[in-house]
Amino acid sequence: MRTNREIFPVRHAFIAVLASVFCMPAIAAPPTPGRYVAQLPCADCPGIDVRLDLAADGTYTLSERYRDREGGADSIGRWSMATDGRTLMLRGERRDPLYLTVRDESTLEQLDREAQPIVTASAPEYRFHLDEAFTPLTLRLTMTGFYRQGEGSPSFKACASGQTLTVSSAENGAALDRAYVETRRTANEPLMAQIRGRIEQQSQAAAPVLIVEAFEGFRPGIECPSPPGNVPLANTHWRLTRLGERVVGDGLVHEPHLVFDATGRVIGATGCNRLVARYDIAANTLRIESVVTTRMACAQGMEMEQSLLNALRATRNWRIAGSLLDLYDENGRPLGRFEAVAKP
């Protein structure tokens, strides 16, 4: 089965074409909750049918199915907005988030793994449209979360989404419940478990039900990780990973990076020299001014240093999507991409 990285393509375009896409309008508003559908292109099949359900509580379900054969990928998780108010981020129990942009109140457009537009000859093929017609839902996935008996039916609260699902006694549901009774220390104690199964919703009025196919043993004392959010601009170490269309690698004297402090000062490195600057921020506008660097000459990185300094001086807009910081010029053209680095 193809991976989600393969299903969701990577950006491949010239700067001029990419710039024209960034100038296309999008609305600064959250998406309309509801069911969105799309038929996405596929390298070795007629296409992929995708269904995305966005709930008003910030949770989502995603189903991907090949049109010519069995297989696909499903996920559940949380959705949130980037700082630009246009970029939608889906985070579930998968390695990379998925990105879309809100085109209008009933249309979403898929972005690539770097939250940039997918540039093709027919961009509408990556668009999701709001669909009010109900169709039965079946998701197949592996989830980590808390199982408990409760006062009524057994339930499972998924870490990825925070959703609480009623657990059916069918298939391995009864075996899971017996294992829970043997492991729990107190009545109704929530216990962490990993479950492989199906989430089914047969009618719009019915709540989704979890059918257990297999499970691992319980792990008392383990908690769900905190839901991820947008990394703050200030006091974060932002490592430069892309400058225009150029991927920034290793081998430089100093790692090119920026750190914005809370007083309006920027410190960092260009790859060769250290830099200090001032920044002014308001909503989605960002100006970086009074840039000063040390004067060391380096065998490598001087050309990139000048390009980075030009990019900083041209910056007028910004966006943080999760752990990614993008800088744009006044026309919305991408200048640089930075990634947050965790503090040691």
CSV table of C-alpha atoms in Angstrom, one decimal:
chain,number,residue,atom,x,y,z
A,1,MET,CA,0.0,0.0,0.0
A,2,ARG,CA,1.3,3.4,-0.8
A,3,THR,CA,2.3,5.7,2.1
A,4,ASN,CA,0.6,9.0,2.9
A,5,ARG,CA,3.8,10.7,1.7
A,6,GLU,CA,3.2,9.2,-1.7
A,7,ILE,CA,-0.5,10.0,-1.7
A,8,PHE,CA,0.1,13.6,-0.9
A,9,PRO,CA,2.6,14.9,-3.4
A,10,VAL,CA,5.6,17.1,-2.9
A,11,ARG,CA,6.1,20.6,-4.4
A,12,HIS,CA,7.9,20.8,-7.7
A,13,ALA,CA,7.8,24.1,-9.6
A,14,PHE,CA,9.8,27.0,-10.8
A,15,ILE,CA,9.8,30.2,-8.7
A,16,ALA,CA,7.7,32.2,-11.1
A,17,VAL,CA,5.0,29.6,-11.2
A,18,LEU,CA,5.0,29.2,-7.5
A,19,ALA,CA,4.7,32.9,-6.9
A,20,SER,CA,1.7,33.1,-9.1
A,21,VAL,CA,-0.1,30.5,-7.0
A,22,PHE,CA,0.7,32.4,-3.8
A,23,CYS,CA,-0.9,35.5,-5.2
A,24,MET,CA,-4.2,33.6,-5.7
A,25,PRO,CA,-6.9,34.7,-3.2
A,26,ALA,CA,-7.8,32.7,-0.2
A,27,ILE,CA,-10.0,33.7,2.8
A,28,ALA,CA,-8.7,34.3,6.3
A,29,ALA,CA,-11.3,32.2,8.1
A,30,PRO,CA,-11.6,28.7,9.6
A,31,PRO,CA,-13.2,26.1,7.4
A,32,THR,CA,-16.9,25.4,7.5
A,33,PRO,CA,-17.4,22.2,9.6
A,34,GLY,CA,-18.8,19.4,7.5
A,35,ARG,CA,-17.9,16.6,5.1
A,36,TYR,CA,-15.5,17.4,2.3
A,37,VAL,CA,-14.8,15.1,-0.7
A,38,ALA,CA,-12.1,15.0,-3.4
A,39,GLN,CA,-10.8,12.8,-6.1
A,40,LEU,CA,-7.0,13.2,-6.0
A,41,PRO,CA,-4.5,12.2,-8.7
A,42,CYS,CA,-2.4,9.0,-8.3
A,43,ALA,CA,0.8,8.1,-10.0
A,44,ASP,CA,-0.2,4.4,-10.7
A,45,CYS,CA,-4.0,4.4,-10.4
A,46,PRO,CA,-7.0,6.2,-11.8
A,47,GLY,CA,-7.3,8.3,-8.6
A,48,ILE,CA,-7.9,8.3,-4.9
A,49,ASP,CA,-11.3,9.1,-3.4
A,50,VAL,CA,-10.8,11.1,-0.2
A,51,ARG,CA,-13.4,12.0,2.4
A,52,LEU,CA,-12.5,14.5,5.1
A,53,ASP,CA,-14.9,15.2,8.0
A,54,LEU,CA,-14.2,18.4,10.0
A,55,ALA,CA,-16.1,18.7,13.3
A,56,ALA,CA,-16.7,22.0,15.0
A,57,ASP,CA,-14.9,20.8,18.1
A,58,GLY,CA,-11.6,20.7,16.2
A,59,THR,CA,-11.5,17.0,15.4
A,60,TYR,CA,-11.3,15.3,12.0
A,61,THR,CA,-11.6,11.9,10.3
A,62,LEU,CA,-9.9,11.2,7.0
A,63,SER,CA,-10.5,8.3,4.6
A,64,GLU,CA,-8.4,7.7,1.5
A,65,ARG,CA,-9.4,4.9,-0.9
A,66,TYR,CA,-7.9,3.8,-4.2
A,67,ARG,CA,-10.4,3.8,-7.0
A,68,ASP,CA,-9.2,0.6,-8.8
A,69,ARG,CA,-8.2,-1.7,-5.9
A,70,GLU,CA,-8.5,-2.3,-2.2
A,71,GLY,CA,-6.4,-0.2,0.2
A,72,GLY,CA,-5.8,3.3,1.2
A,73,ALA,CA,-5.2,5.1,4.5
A,74,ASP,CA,-7.3,6.4,7.3
A,75,SER,CA,-6.7,8.7,10.2
A,76,ILE,CA,-8.3,10.7,13.0
A,77,GLY,CA,-6.9,13.6,14.9
A,78,ARG,CA,-7.2,17.3,15.5
A,79,TRP,CA,-7.3,20.2,13.1
A,80,SER,CA,-6.2,23.8,13.8
A,81,MET,CA,-5.3,26.9,11.9
A,82,ALA,CA,-1.9,28.4,11.2
A,83,THR,CA,-1.1,32.0,12.2
A,84,ASP,CA,-2.2,33.3,8.8
A,85,GLY,CA,-5.8,32.2,9.4
A,86,ARG,CA,-5.9,30.5,6.0
A,87,THR,CA,-3.8,27.3,6.4
A,88,LEU,CA,-5.5,24.3,7.9
A,89,MET,CA,-3.4,21.7,9.6
A,90,LEU,CA,-4.5,18.1,10.3
A,91,ARG,CA,-2.5,16.2,13.0
A,92,GLY,CA,-3.2,12.6,13.8
A,93,GLU,CA,-1.2,9.5,14.7
A,94,ARG,CA,1.0,9.9,11.6
A,95,ARG,CA,4.5,11.3,11.3
A,96,ASP,CA,3.7,14.4,9.3
A,97,PRO,CA,0.8,16.8,9.5
A,98,LEU,CA,-1.4,17.4,6.4
A,99,TYR,CA,-2.0,20.9,5.2
A,100,LEU,CA,-4.8,22.5,3.3
A,101,THR,CA,-5.8,26.1,2.5
A,102,VAL,CA,-9.3,27.6,2.9
A,103,ARG,CA,-10.3,28.8,-0.6
A,104,ASP,CA,-13.8,29.8,0.3
A,105,GLU,CA,-16.6,28.7,2.7
A,106,SER,CA,-17.2,25.4,0.8
A,107,THR,CA,-13.8,24.7,-0.7
A,108,LEU,CA,-10.4,23.5,0.6
A,109,GLU,CA,-7.2,23.1,-1.4
A,110,GLN,CA,-4.5,20.6,-0.5
A,111,LEU,CA,-1.0,21.8,0.1
A,112,ASP,CA,2.2,19.8,-0.1
A,113,ARG,CA,4.2,18.4,2.9
A,114,GLU,CA,5.9,21.8,3.4
A,115,ALA,CA,2.5,23.6,3.5
A,116,GLN,CA,3.1,25.1,0.0
A,117,PRO,CA,0.8,25.0,-3.0
A,118,ILE,CA,1.0,22.0,-5.3
A,119,VAL,CA,1.7,23.5,-8.7
A,120,THR,CA,0.2,21.5,-11.6
A,121,ALA,CA,-1.4,22.2,-14.9
A,122,SER,CA,-4.8,21.7,-13.3
A,123,ALA,CA,-4.7,22.9,-9.7
A,124,PRO,CA,-8.5,22.3,-9.1
A,125,GLU,CA,-7.8,18.5,-9.0
A,126,TYR,CA,-6.4,19.1,-5.5
A,127,ARG,CA,-9.6,20.7,-4.2
A,128,PHE,CA,-12.0,19.4,-1.6
A,129,HIS,CA,-15.6,20.4,-1.9
A,130,LEU,CA,-18.2,20.5,0.9
A,131,ASP,CA,-20.7,17.6,0.4
A,132,GLU,CA,-23.9,17.5,2.5
A,133,ALA,CA,-24.9,14.0,1.4
A,134,PHE,CA,-24.3,11.4,4.1
A,135,THR,CA,-22.6,8.1,3.2
A,136,PRO,CA,-21.7,5.4,5.7
A,137,LEU,CA,-18.2,5.6,7.2
A,138,THR,CA,-15.7,2.8,7.9
A,139,LEU,CA,-12.2,3.7,9.0
A,140,ARG,CA,-9.5,1.1,9.6
A,141,LEU,CA,-6.7,2.3,11.8
A,142,THR,CA,-4.5,1.7,14.8
A,143,MET,CA,-5.1,4.1,17.7
A,144,THR,CA,-3.5,4.8,21.1
A,145,GLY,CA,-5.8,6.0,23.9
A,146,PHE,CA,-7.7,5.3,27.1
A,147,TYR,CA,-10.1,2.4,27.6
A,148,ARG,CA,-12.6,2.2,30.4
A,149,GLN,CA,-15.8,0.5,31.3
A,150,GLY,CA,-17.7,3.4,32.7
A,151,GLU,CA,-21.3,3.3,33.8
A,152,GLY,CA,-22.7,2.4,30.4
A,153,SER,CA,-21.0,0.8,27.4
A,154,PRO,CA,-17.2,0.6,27.4
A,155,SER,CA,-15.5,3.5,25.8
A,156,PHE,CA,-12.2,4.4,24.2
A,157,LYS,CA,-10.7,8.0,24.2
A,158,ALA,CA,-8.2,8.4,21.3
A,159,CYS,CA,-5.1,10.4,22.1
A,160,ALA,CA,-4.8,11.7,18.6
A,161,SER,CA,-8.2,13.4,18.5
A,162,GLY,CA,-9.6,13.4,22.1
A,163,GLN,CA,-12.7,11.8,20.7
A,164,THR,CA,-14.5,9.3,23.0
A,165,LEU,CA,-15.9,6.3,21.1
A,166,THR,CA,-18.3,3.6,22.2
A,167,VAL,CA,-16.7,0.2,22.0
A,168,SER,CA,-18.7,-2.7,20.6
A,169,SER,CA,-18.5,-6.1,22.2
A,170,ALA,CA,-18.3,-7.7,18.8
A,171,GLU,CA,-15.1,-9.5,17.5
A,172,ASN,CA,-12.3,-8.8,20.1
A,173,GLY,CA,-14.3,-6.2,22.1
A,174,ALA,CA,-15.3,-8.8,24.8
A,175,ALA,CA,-11.7,-10.0,25.1
A,176,LEU,CA,-10.5,-6.4,25.6
A,177,ASP,CA,-13.0,-5.9,28.3
A,178,ARG,CA,-11.9,-9.0,30.2
A,179,ALA,CA,-8.3,-7.9,30.0
A,180,TYR,CA,-9.3,-4.6,31.3
A,181,VAL,CA,-11.0,-6.1,34.3
A,182,GLU,CA,-7.9,-8.1,35.1
A,183,THR,CA,-5.6,-5.1,34.9
A,184,ARG,CA,-7.5,-2.2,36.4
A,185,ARG,CA,-6.7,-1.1,40.0
A,186,THR,CA,-10.0,0.7,40.6
A,187,ALA,CA,-13.4,0.6,39.0
A,188,ASN,CA,-13.7,2.7,35.8
A,189,GLU,CA,-10.0,3.5,35.9
A,190,PRO,CA,-8.9,4.7,32.4
A,191,LEU,CA,-6.0,2.6,31.1
A,192,MET,CA,-3.8,3.3,28.1
A,193,ALA,CA,-4.0,0.7,25.3
A,194,GLN,CA,-3.2,0.4,21.6
A,195,ILE,CA,-6.1,-0.9,19.5
A,196,ARG,CA,-6.4,-1.9,15.9
A,197,GLY,CA,-9.9,-1.9,14.6
A,198,ARG,CA,-12.7,-0.2,12.7
A,199,ILE,CA,-14.7,3.0,13.3
A,200,GLU,CA,-18.1,2.6,11.8
A,201,GLN,CA,-21.0,5.0,11.4
A,202,GLN,CA,-23.9,3.6,9.5
A,203,SER,CA,-26.4,6.5,9.7
A,204,GLN,CA,-26.2,10.3,10.3
A,205,ALA,CA,-28.2,10.0,13.5
A,206,ALA,CA,-26.0,7.2,14.9
A,207,ALA,CA,-22.8,7.8,16.8
A,208,PRO,CA,-19.6,6.2,15.5
A,209,VAL,CA,-18.7,2.8,17.1
A,210,LEU,CA,-15.3,1.3,17.6
A,211,ILE,CA,-15.0,-2.4,16.7
A,212,VAL,CA,-11.9,-4.0,18.1
A,213,GLU,CA,-9.9,-6.4,15.8
A,214,ALA,CA,-6.8,-6.6,18.0
A,215,PHE,CA,-5.2,-4.9,21.0
A,216,GLU,CA,-2.0,-4.7,23.0
A,217,GLY,CA,-1.8,-5.0,26.7
A,218,PHE,CA,-2.7,-2.1,29.0
A,219,ARG,CA,0.0,0.3,30.2
A,220,PRO,CA,-1.1,1.8,33.6
A,221,GLY,CA,0.4,5.2,34.4
A,222,ILE,CA,0.9,6.3,30.8
A,223,GLU,CA,-0.6,9.6,29.6
A,224,CYS,CA,-1.5,11.0,26.2
A,225,PRO,CA,1.0,13.5,24.8
A,226,SER,CA,-0.2,17.2,24.8
A,227,PRO,CA,-1.9,18.2,21.5
A,228,PRO,CA,0.6,20.1,19.3
A,229,GLY,CA,0.0,23.7,18.4
A,230,ASN,CA,1.7,26.5,16.6
A,231,VAL,CA,5.2,27.2,17.9
A,232,PRO,CA,5.5,30.8,19.1
A,233,LEU,CA,7.6,33.2,17.0
A,234,ALA,CA,9.4,34.7,20.0
A,235,ASN,CA,12.1,32.8,21.9
A,236,THR,CA,12.2,29.9,19.5
A,237,HIS,CA,15.4,28.8,17.7
A,238,TRP,CA,14.4,28.9,14.0
A,239,ARG,CA,16.8,27.0,11.7
A,240,LEU,CA,16.9,28.0,8.1
A,241,THR,CA,16.0,25.0,5.8
A,242,ARG,CA,15.1,26.7,2.5
A,243,LEU,CA,16.0,30.0,0.9
A,244,GLY,CA,13.8,30.7,-2.1
A,245,GLU,CA,14.0,27.4,-4.0
A,246,ARG,CA,17.4,26.5,-2.5
A,247,VAL,CA,17.5,23.8,0.2
A,248,VAL,CA,19.9,24.7,2.9
A,249,GLY,CA,22.2,21.9,4.1
A,250,ASP,CA,25.1,21.4,6.5
A,251,GLY,CA,28.7,22.3,6.1
A,252,LEU,CA,28.6,26.0,6.9
A,253,VAL,CA,30.6,27.8,9.6
A,254,HIS,CA,27.6,28.7,11.6
A,255,GLU,CA,24.1,27.1,11.4
A,256,PRO,CA,21.9,29.7,9.7
A,257,HIS,CA,19.1,30.6,12.1
A,258,LEU,CA,17.1,33.3,13.7
A,259,VAL,CA,15.8,33.9,17.3
A,260,PHE,CA,13.2,36.6,17.8
A,261,ASP,CA,13.1,37.8,21.4
A,262,ALA,CA,10.1,39.5,23.1
A,263,THR,CA,11.6,43.0,22.9
A,264,GLY,CA,11.7,43.3,19.1
A,265,ARG,CA,15.3,42.1,18.7
A,266,VAL,CA,16.5,39.4,16.3
A,267,ILE,CA,19.8,37.5,16.8
A,268,GLY,CA,21.1,34.7,14.6
A,269,ALA,CA,23.6,33.6,12.0
A,270,THR,CA,23.8,33.8,8.2
A,271,GLY,CA,25.8,30.6,7.8
A,272,CYS,CA,29.0,32.6,7.9
A,273,ASN,CA,28.6,35.7,10.2
A,274,ARG,CA,26.5,36.5,13.2
A,275,LEU,CA,23.7,38.9,12.8
A,276,VAL,CA,21.6,41.3,14.9
A,277,ALA,CA,18.5,43.1,13.8
A,278,ARG,CA,15.2,44.7,14.9
A,279,TYR,CA,11.7,43.4,14.0
A,280,ASP,CA,8.3,44.9,14.0
A,281,ILE,CA,5.2,42.7,14.0
A,282,ALA,CA,1.5,43.4,13.6
A,283,ALA,CA,-1.1,40.7,12.7
A,284,ASN,CA,0.4,38.9,9.7
A,285,THR,CA,2.9,41.7,8.8
A,286,LEU,CA,6.5,41.4,9.7
A,287,ARG,CA,9.4,43.8,9.0
A,288,ILE,CA,13.0,43.0,9.8
A,289,GLU,CA,15.2,46.1,9.8
A,290,SER,CA,18.5,47.5,10.9
A,291,VAL,CA,20.3,44.2,10.1
A,292,VAL,CA,24.0,44.2,11.2
A,293,THR,CA,26.5,41.4,10.8
A,294,THR,CA,30.0,40.6,11.8
A,295,ARG,CA,32.5,41.0,8.9
A,296,MET,CA,34.2,37.6,8.7
A,297,ALA,CA,35.0,36.2,5.3
A,298,CYS,CA,34.2,32.5,4.7
A,299,ALA,CA,35.2,30.0,2.1
A,300,GLN,CA,31.6,28.8,1.9
A,301,GLY,CA,28.3,30.5,2.4
A,302,MET,CA,29.0,34.1,1.3
A,303,GLU,CA,26.6,33.9,-1.6
A,304,MET,CA,23.9,32.4,0.6
A,305,GLU,CA,24.6,35.0,3.3
A,306,GLN,CA,23.8,37.8,0.9
A,307,SER,CA,20.7,36.1,-0.3
A,308,LEU,CA,19.5,35.6,3.3
A,309,LEU,CA,20.1,39.3,4.2
A,310,ASN,CA,18.2,40.4,1.1
A,311,ALA,CA,15.3,38.0,2.1
A,312,LEU,CA,15.2,39.4,5.6
A,313,ARG,CA,15.1,43.0,4.4
A,314,ALA,CA,12.3,42.1,1.9
A,315,THR,CA,10.1,40.3,4.4
A,316,ARG,CA,6.7,41.8,4.9
A,317,ASN,CA,4.5,38.8,5.8
A,318,TRP,CA,5.0,35.6,7.8
A,319,ARG,CA,3.2,32.4,8.7
A,320,ILE,CA,3.8,29.8,11.4
A,321,ALA,CA,2.2,26.4,10.6
A,322,GLY,CA,3.0,24.1,13.5
A,323,SER,CA,6.8,24.1,13.7
A,324,LEU,CA,7.4,25.8,10.3
A,325,LEU,CA,8.0,29.5,9.9
A,326,ASP,CA,7.7,31.0,6.4
A,327,LEU,CA,8.7,34.5,5.4
A,328,TYR,CA,7.1,36.3,2.4
A,329,ASP,CA,7.6,39.5,0.5
A,330,GLU,CA,4.9,42.1,-0.1
A,331,ASN,CA,3.5,40.2,-3.0
A,332,GLY,CA,3.2,36.9,-1.1
A,333,ARG,CA,6.3,35.3,-2.7
A,334,PRO,CA,8.1,32.8,-0.4
A,335,LEU,CA,11.5,34.1,0.7
A,336,GLY,CA,12.6,31.6,3.3
A,337,ARG,CA,11.5,28.6,5.3
A,338,PHE,CA,12.6,28.0,8.9
A,339,GLU,CA,12.0,25.0,11.2
A,340,ALA,CA,11.7,25.2,15.0
A,341,VAL,CA,14.5,23.4,16.8
A,342,ALA,CA,13.8,21.9,20.2
A,343,LYS,CA,15.9,23.3,23.1
A,344,PRO,CA,18.3,20.8,24.5
